Amino acid sequence: MTKKQKIWLWVSLGIFVIPEIVWSPIVSLFYSFAQNSNNAQLLRSSFLYHPDNRNILTSILFLQFLGLLLTTILLIKLNLKLKKPILWLLIVFLFILTIITFFLFGFSVAFNGIG
């Protein structure tokens, strides 16, 4: 892996990890969708879930989606050269997380006017 690829890998990971540590939007939204009740609770309260801040939440979810997508693509390119099975497991996990983030971003855009 070249130095340029390593830098892009860390930047794309940072785009996902930093907002997730600070506000944890993906974990909280996925937790609220996974509950089987009419009164779903968030895992962790944040200013992002206030109806006035929907655009900020949508922007952060888009950045996280972009970071996960770039990380997954870079790891696929790396693993095509290395062919390590443990790296494929990480790639599959990141791909599933990318799909979840994409759907949460879609819900955030679709329900922007509700609330």
Short mmCIF file of C-alpha atoms in Angstrom, two decimals:
data_model
loop_
_atom_site.label_atom_id
_atom_site.label_comp_id
_atom_site.label_asym_id
_atom_site.label_seq_id
_atom_site.Cartn_x
_atom_site.Cartn_y
_atom_site.Cartn_z
CA MET A 1 0.00 0.00 0.00
CA THR A 2 1.44 3.35 -0.97
CA LYS A 3 1.64 6.31 1.37
CA LYS A 4 -1.06 8.11 -0.63
CA GLN A 5 -3.44 5.15 -0.25
CA LYS A 6 -2.77 4.94 3.49
CA ILE A 7 -3.53 8.65 3.89
CA TRP A 8 -6.81 8.30 1.97
CA LEU A 9 -7.73 5.23 4.02
CA TRP A 10 -7.22 7.11 7.30
CA VAL A 11 -9.07 10.19 6.01
CA SER A 12 -12.06 8.13 4.88
CA LEU A 13 -12.11 6.24 8.19
CA GLY A 14 -11.97 9.56 10.04
CA ILE A 15 -14.93 10.88 8.06
CA PHE A 16 -17.00 8.01 9.46
CA VAL A 17 -15.50 7.47 12.92
CA ILE A 18 -15.35 11.02 14.30
CA PRO A 19 -19.09 11.85 13.89
CA GLU A 20 -19.99 8.35 15.11
CA ILE A 21 -17.96 8.81 18.30
CA VAL A 22 -19.26 12.32 18.96
CA TRP A 23 -22.98 11.89 18.14
CA SER A 24 -23.46 8.18 17.22
CA PRO A 25 -26.26 8.84 14.71
CA ILE A 26 -26.12 5.45 12.99
CA VAL A 27 -26.24 3.40 16.18
CA SER A 28 -29.04 5.49 17.69
CA LEU A 29 -31.20 5.55 14.56
CA PHE A 30 -30.71 1.85 13.87
CA TYR A 31 -31.57 1.08 17.51
CA SER A 32 -34.80 3.07 17.28
CA PHE A 33 -35.82 1.31 14.03
CA ALA A 34 -35.03 -2.11 15.51
CA GLN A 35 -37.46 -1.71 18.43
CA ASN A 36 -40.84 -3.39 18.14
CA SER A 37 -42.93 -0.70 19.77
CA ASN A 38 -44.90 2.37 18.78
CA ASN A 39 -42.90 4.50 21.21
CA ALA A 40 -39.31 3.87 20.09
CA GLN A 41 -36.57 5.37 22.22
CA LEU A 42 -33.18 6.55 21.04
CA LEU A 43 -30.11 4.87 22.47
CA ARG A 44 -28.41 8.19 23.12
CA SER A 45 -30.03 11.62 22.98
CA SER A 46 -28.40 14.24 20.76
CA PHE A 47 -29.21 17.66 19.36
CA LEU A 48 -29.27 16.08 15.89
CA TYR A 49 -32.66 14.45 16.49
CA HIS A 50 -34.45 17.72 17.15
CA PRO A 51 -36.73 18.55 14.17
CA ASP A 52 -34.93 21.86 13.59
CA ASN A 53 -31.62 20.08 12.98
CA ARG A 54 -32.70 17.55 10.34
CA ASN A 55 -30.45 19.12 7.69
CA ILE A 56 -27.41 18.74 9.95
CA LEU A 57 -28.31 15.09 10.62
CA THR A 58 -28.73 14.47 6.89
CA SER A 59 -25.35 16.08 6.15
CA ILE A 60 -23.59 14.03 8.82
CA LEU A 61 -25.19 10.80 7.59
CA PHE A 62 -24.10 11.64 4.04
CA LEU A 63 -20.51 12.26 5.19
CA GLN A 64 -20.51 8.99 7.11
CA PHE A 65 -21.88 7.15 4.07
CA LEU A 66 -19.18 8.69 1.90
CA GLY A 67 -16.46 7.77 4.42
CA LEU A 68 -17.65 4.17 4.66
CA LEU A 69 -17.94 3.84 0.90
CA LEU A 70 -14.41 5.17 0.33
CA THR A 71 -13.00 2.94 3.08
CA THR A 72 -14.70 -0.13 1.62
CA ILE A 73 -13.43 0.64 -1.90
CA LEU A 74 -9.87 1.22 -0.68
CA LEU A 75 -9.89 -2.02 1.33
CA ILE A 76 -11.23 -3.97 -1.66
CA LYS A 77 -8.42 -2.59 -3.81
CA LEU A 78 -5.90 -3.52 -1.11
CA ASN A 79 -7.29 -7.02 -0.60
CA LEU A 80 -7.23 -7.83 -4.30
CA LYS A 81 -3.44 -7.65 -3.97
CA LEU A 82 -3.09 -9.31 -0.54
CA LYS A 83 -5.94 -11.89 -0.67
CA LYS A 84 -6.36 -12.21 3.11
CA PRO A 85 -9.61 -13.85 4.28
CA ILE A 86 -9.83 -11.81 7.49
CA LEU A 87 -9.76 -8.63 5.41
CA TRP A 88 -12.71 -9.92 3.36
CA LEU A 89 -14.66 -10.34 6.59
CA LEU A 90 -13.94 -6.71 7.48
CA ILE A 91 -14.95 -5.63 3.97
CA VAL A 92 -18.28 -7.48 4.23
CA PHE A 93 -18.95 -5.89 7.64
CA LEU A 94 -18.13 -2.41 6.29
CA PHE A 95 -20.31 -3.03 3.23
CA ILE A 96 -23.28 -3.99 5.42
CA LEU A 97 -22.67 -0.90 7.56
CA THR A 98 -22.51 1.18 4.36
CA ILE A 99 -25.89 -0.16 3.25
CA ILE A 100 -27.43 0.59 6.67
CA THR A 101 -26.01 4.11 6.56
CA PHE A 102 -27.37 4.59 3.04
CA PHE A 103 -30.88 3.59 4.13
CA LEU A 104 -30.73 5.81 7.21
CA PHE A 105 -29.60 8.68 4.99
CA GLY A 106 -32.53 7.93 2.67
CA PHE A 107 -34.98 7.96 5.59
CA SER A 108 -33.50 11.23 6.78
CA VAL A 109 -34.03 12.80 3.36
CA ALA A 110 -37.50 11.30 2.87
CA PHE A 111 -38.82 12.35 6.27
CA ASN A 112 -37.17 15.77 6.33
CA GLY A 113 -40.47 17.65 6.45
CA ILE A 114 -42.05 15.43 9.10
CA GLY A 115 -41.83 16.41 12.74
#
